[in-house]
């Protein structure tokens, strides 16, 4: 891949919003690295997107499985990209799950993929993101703090909150669900919601730190989208949902630390 073109890496790019985000980024002239927890899926996606764009060199597949919940896999992928001399101008943390039901396992797994996944991927790939780089956390309006217990809202918006502090809150939720006390501690009975609340908080606390390196980070809600996750009754096409993500991915230098839908700021 040439170095004068901006390179974007998208997680969970084998289907849904991740795949369409990758497609639109290629259309905008980015070179795109697609990743998937199944490396063969990533290869097939890269081949299809490159053929459709009639641009053979525009999409590469990460050759390793990229399960964002697997710390070893993420570290190995980071190491491989480093060895290959990759530069990642844009990181789109898209991979996510919305599991049926609510219990300790659902809470643990959802937080692991939707919150700790983007955190560990960003930490692993940060050395490859240059000044002027852009990080997008694909979040959800479900992560909005309005309607959340006031005490909990105060903890997630505390000015002194740190990255470790957000991670501790996420772990606390998982422990409270396992101990059967999440309601009395003010948590909603939705692991997906808490995972996106925590992801949004991560964006807020990380932005000032990353700004010192001239890297921006924003959260994006794609809207309710007709994917496997959103279902056939959702109000938005995958093209429209991904366009919301791509707008934030194409930003350079500003703004940072915000939450956006369709390029407009929305409430935390
Ligand atoms: P899909 O279920 O269609 O696709 C999810 C993608 O994430 C798949 O590529 C899947 O890979 C991947 N994925 C799941 N778990 C992991 C993991 N552990 N490691 C790596 N990849 C993983 O969902 P959407 O495209 O709809 O959602 C994409 C993002 O958008 C999510 O973060 C979601 O929360 C967010 N979002 C979606 C909305 C909607 O209405 N659809 C609304 C608001 C936000 P695999 O094929 O291997 O399972």
XYZ file of C-alpha atoms and ligand atoms in Angstrom:
316
model
C 0.000 0.000 0.000
C 1.306 3.465 -0.848
C 1.945 5.932 1.974
C 0.419 9.122 0.539
C -3.137 7.758 0.744
C -4.951 7.601 4.095
C -5.351 4.075 5.426
C -8.332 2.986 7.501
C -8.727 -0.197 9.533
C -12.258 -1.413 10.269
C -13.137 -4.075 12.843
C -16.022 -6.474 12.244
C -15.844 -5.614 8.543
C -17.143 -8.895 7.149
C -20.825 -7.926 7.310
C -23.303 -5.264 8.357
C -22.198 -1.712 9.090
C -18.498 -2.600 9.177
C -18.537 -3.985 5.654
C -20.513 -1.026 4.283
C -18.245 1.420 6.141
C -15.242 -0.246 4.480
C -16.962 -0.001 1.083
C -17.728 3.698 1.494
C -14.212 4.447 2.723
C -12.804 2.829 -0.434
C -15.214 4.941 -2.469
C -13.791 8.030 -0.730
C -10.259 7.064 -1.738
C -9.060 5.433 1.482
C -6.985 2.290 1.442
C -8.821 -0.036 3.775
C -7.722 -2.927 5.937
C -10.696 -5.130 6.701
C -10.561 -7.351 9.771
C -12.774 -10.149 10.981
C -12.637 -12.760 13.707
C -12.560 -15.219 10.796
C -9.566 -14.366 8.568
C -11.123 -16.167 5.575
C -14.189 -13.903 5.871
C -11.901 -10.866 5.858
C -10.134 -12.122 2.720
C -13.429 -12.766 0.937
C -14.743 -9.329 1.932
C -11.562 -7.603 0.747
C -11.702 -9.399 -2.605
C -15.380 -8.542 -3.135
C -15.028 -4.870 -2.156
C -11.898 -4.372 -4.274
C -13.553 -6.018 -7.291
C -16.716 -3.922 -6.868
C -14.636 -0.746 -6.645
C -12.556 -1.857 -9.647
C -9.531 -0.944 -7.533
C -7.457 -4.067 -6.869
C -5.049 -2.474 -4.343
C -7.658 -0.544 -2.393
C -8.621 -3.192 0.163
C -6.407 -5.544 2.148
C -7.468 -8.203 4.599
C -5.701 -8.701 7.891
C -4.341 -12.227 7.575
C -4.854 -13.051 11.266
C -8.188 -13.682 13.017
C -9.168 -10.464 14.773
C -11.486 -11.240 17.662
C -11.679 -8.004 19.649
C -12.473 -9.976 22.811
C -9.258 -12.009 22.500
C -6.354 -10.045 23.986
C -3.736 -12.388 22.479
C -5.282 -12.155 18.998
C -5.398 -8.356 19.167
C -1.785 -8.189 20.397
C -0.644 -10.561 17.615
C -2.440 -8.500 14.984
C -0.874 -5.298 16.326
C 2.556 -6.945 16.191
C 2.031 -8.132 12.597
C 0.879 -4.696 11.439
C 3.899 -3.137 13.153
C 6.260 -5.588 11.425
C 4.629 -4.753 8.099
C 5.217 -1.055 8.752
C 1.491 -0.285 8.619
C 0.285 3.261 9.289
C -3.333 3.507 10.400
C -4.696 6.984 9.821
C -8.234 5.985 10.705
C -9.348 3.297 13.138
C -13.032 2.360 13.083
C -13.983 0.287 16.131
C -17.187 -1.143 14.712
C -17.344 -4.767 15.926
C -20.113 -5.286 18.440
C -22.787 -7.625 19.713
C -26.322 -7.317 21.053
C -27.161 -10.572 22.817
C -30.630 -11.823 23.654
C -31.638 -11.945 27.325
C -29.975 -10.558 30.424
C -27.850 -12.480 32.898
C -24.282 -12.561 34.227
C -22.897 -14.226 31.107
C -24.624 -11.760 28.767
C -23.278 -8.872 30.856
C -19.713 -10.240 30.881
C -19.625 -11.089 27.188
C -21.269 -7.837 26.032
C -18.925 -5.655 28.072
C -15.952 -7.719 26.894
C -16.766 -7.245 23.183
C -18.424 -3.812 23.081
C -16.342 -1.968 25.677
C -13.070 -3.773 26.370
C -12.830 -4.744 22.663
C -12.525 -1.162 21.350
C -10.344 -0.233 24.339
C -7.799 -3.014 23.740
C -7.826 -2.604 19.942
C -7.188 1.130 20.261
C -4.416 0.620 22.816
C -2.781 -2.046 20.627
C -2.937 -0.001 17.415
C -2.239 3.441 18.886
C 1.510 3.221 18.126
C 0.560 2.903 14.435
C -1.734 5.943 14.424
C 0.148 9.083 13.381
C -0.520 12.711 14.311
C -3.594 13.747 12.335
C -5.121 10.305 12.942
C -8.775 9.641 13.677
C -10.461 7.077 15.909
C -14.169 6.290 15.662
C -16.033 4.337 18.312
C -19.252 2.967 16.845
C -21.670 3.522 19.693
C -25.432 3.808 19.927
C -28.150 6.186 21.045
C -28.820 3.398 23.576
C -25.711 4.697 25.343
C -27.258 8.092 25.996
C -27.172 8.996 29.683
C -30.616 10.597 29.764
C -32.941 8.349 31.699
C -30.064 6.663 33.529
C -30.059 6.698 37.349
C -28.722 10.107 38.507
C -26.027 8.597 40.744
C -24.739 6.461 37.923
C -24.826 9.382 35.498
C -22.734 11.400 37.942
C -20.153 8.611 38.174
C -19.855 8.311 34.377
C -19.561 12.081 33.890
C -17.265 12.843 36.857
C -14.592 15.304 35.675
C -11.900 13.261 37.424
C -12.875 10.023 35.642
C -9.952 8.287 33.926
C -9.648 5.470 31.384
C -8.947 3.040 34.239
C -11.915 4.481 36.082
C -14.261 3.774 33.175
C -12.887 0.230 32.925
C -13.472 -0.208 36.668
C -17.097 0.929 36.266
C -17.590 -1.575 33.440
C -16.141 -4.381 35.599
C -18.292 -3.269 38.511
C -21.426 -3.627 36.360
C -20.455 -7.192 35.407
C -19.760 -8.046 39.066
C -23.034 -6.448 40.230
C -25.038 -8.441 37.687
C -23.275 -11.654 38.755
C -24.037 -10.858 42.416
C -27.700 -10.091 41.657
C -27.457 -6.490 42.892
C -27.247 -4.439 39.694
C -30.686 -2.819 40.172
C -29.988 -1.639 43.718
C -26.704 -0.160 42.441
C -28.612 1.840 39.810
C -27.592 -0.093 36.687
C -30.114 -0.568 33.861
C -31.016 -4.171 33.020
C -29.382 -3.902 29.598
C -25.789 -4.992 29.078
C -25.785 -3.442 25.601
C -26.827 -0.079 27.019
C -24.152 -0.138 29.728
C -21.495 -1.195 27.199
C -22.233 1.856 25.044
C -22.515 4.203 28.056
C -19.026 3.055 29.067
C -17.732 3.355 25.486
C -18.988 6.947 25.287
C -17.340 7.757 28.621
C -14.102 6.310 27.268
C -14.267 8.723 24.322
C -14.775 11.685 26.664
C -11.875 10.849 28.973
C -9.453 9.754 26.236
C -9.949 12.740 23.918
C -7.812 15.275 25.845
C -4.963 12.778 26.213
C -5.040 11.911 22.496
C -5.308 15.570 21.530
C -1.782 16.022 22.842
C -0.724 13.642 20.025
C -3.015 15.378 17.483
C -5.269 12.313 17.290
C -9.028 12.789 17.433
C -11.551 10.331 18.868
C -15.333 10.489 18.558
C -18.326 8.265 19.219
C -20.917 7.761 16.475
C -24.457 6.472 16.472
C -25.387 5.014 13.074
C -29.111 5.122 13.872
C -31.326 2.033 13.865
C -30.050 0.081 10.878
C -31.277 -2.945 8.910
C -28.398 -5.342 9.655
C -28.389 -8.735 11.362
C -28.245 -6.797 14.632
C -30.823 -4.111 13.826
C -33.236 -6.520 12.134
C -35.353 -6.106 8.990
C -37.779 -3.688 10.673
C -35.131 -1.051 11.410
C -35.719 2.422 10.016
C -32.410 2.950 8.210
C -30.562 1.353 5.311
C -27.067 0.054 5.961
C -25.789 2.693 3.496
C -27.263 5.536 5.555
C -26.061 4.095 8.877
C -22.532 3.582 7.579
C -22.488 7.098 6.118
C -22.843 8.412 9.686
C -19.727 6.440 10.656
C -17.788 7.446 7.540
C -18.423 11.154 8.160
C -16.667 10.848 11.518
C -13.926 8.665 10.023
C -13.140 11.312 7.417
C -12.678 14.082 10.004
C -9.123 15.343 10.446
C -7.861 17.295 13.480
C -11.296 18.330 14.800
C -13.695 18.036 16.436
C -12.751 15.540 19.123
C -14.407 14.018 22.188
C -17.938 14.228 20.757
C -20.929 11.989 20.058
C -22.384 12.295 16.550
C -25.188 11.036 14.348
C -25.184 12.054 10.678
C -22.505 14.630 11.421
C -24.579 16.364 14.115
C -23.676 16.354 17.793
C -26.073 14.386 19.972
C -26.421 14.330 23.754
C -24.323 11.992 25.859
P -23.963 -7.044 12.847
O -24.438 -8.022 13.852
O -24.606 -7.002 11.512
O -22.393 -7.214 12.628
C -21.555 -7.246 13.745
C -20.115 -7.356 13.287
O -19.304 -7.381 14.456
C -19.840 -8.635 12.515
O -18.842 -8.383 11.538
C -19.294 -9.543 13.599
O -18.428 -10.567 13.118
C -18.484 -8.543 14.399
N -18.142 -9.044 15.716
C -18.981 -9.467 16.703
N -18.258 -9.886 17.758
C -16.951 -9.725 17.417
C -15.728 -9.961 18.075
N -15.683 -10.488 19.311
N -14.578 -9.671 17.436
C -14.602 -9.148 16.183
N -15.715 -8.933 15.500
C -16.875 -9.204 16.118
O -24.076 -5.625 13.564
P -24.122 -4.145 12.974
O -23.357 -4.074 11.714
O -25.524 -3.695 13.000
O -23.385 -3.350 14.148
C -22.101 -2.776 13.999
C -21.898 -1.792 15.126
O -22.926 -0.798 15.079
C -21.988 -2.408 16.526
O -21.007 -1.844 17.353
C -23.370 -2.012 16.992
O -23.465 -1.965 18.392
C -23.526 -0.659 16.353
N -24.916 -0.219 16.220
C -25.781 -0.887 15.409
C -27.087 -0.468 15.291
C -28.086 -1.135 14.398
O -29.274 -0.733 14.418
N -27.713 -2.113 13.592
C -27.584 0.690 16.067
C -26.582 1.341 16.865
C -25.299 0.885 16.927
P -18.941 -12.111 12.920
O -19.530 -12.159 11.542
O -17.708 -12.904 13.089
O -19.975 -12.368 13.986
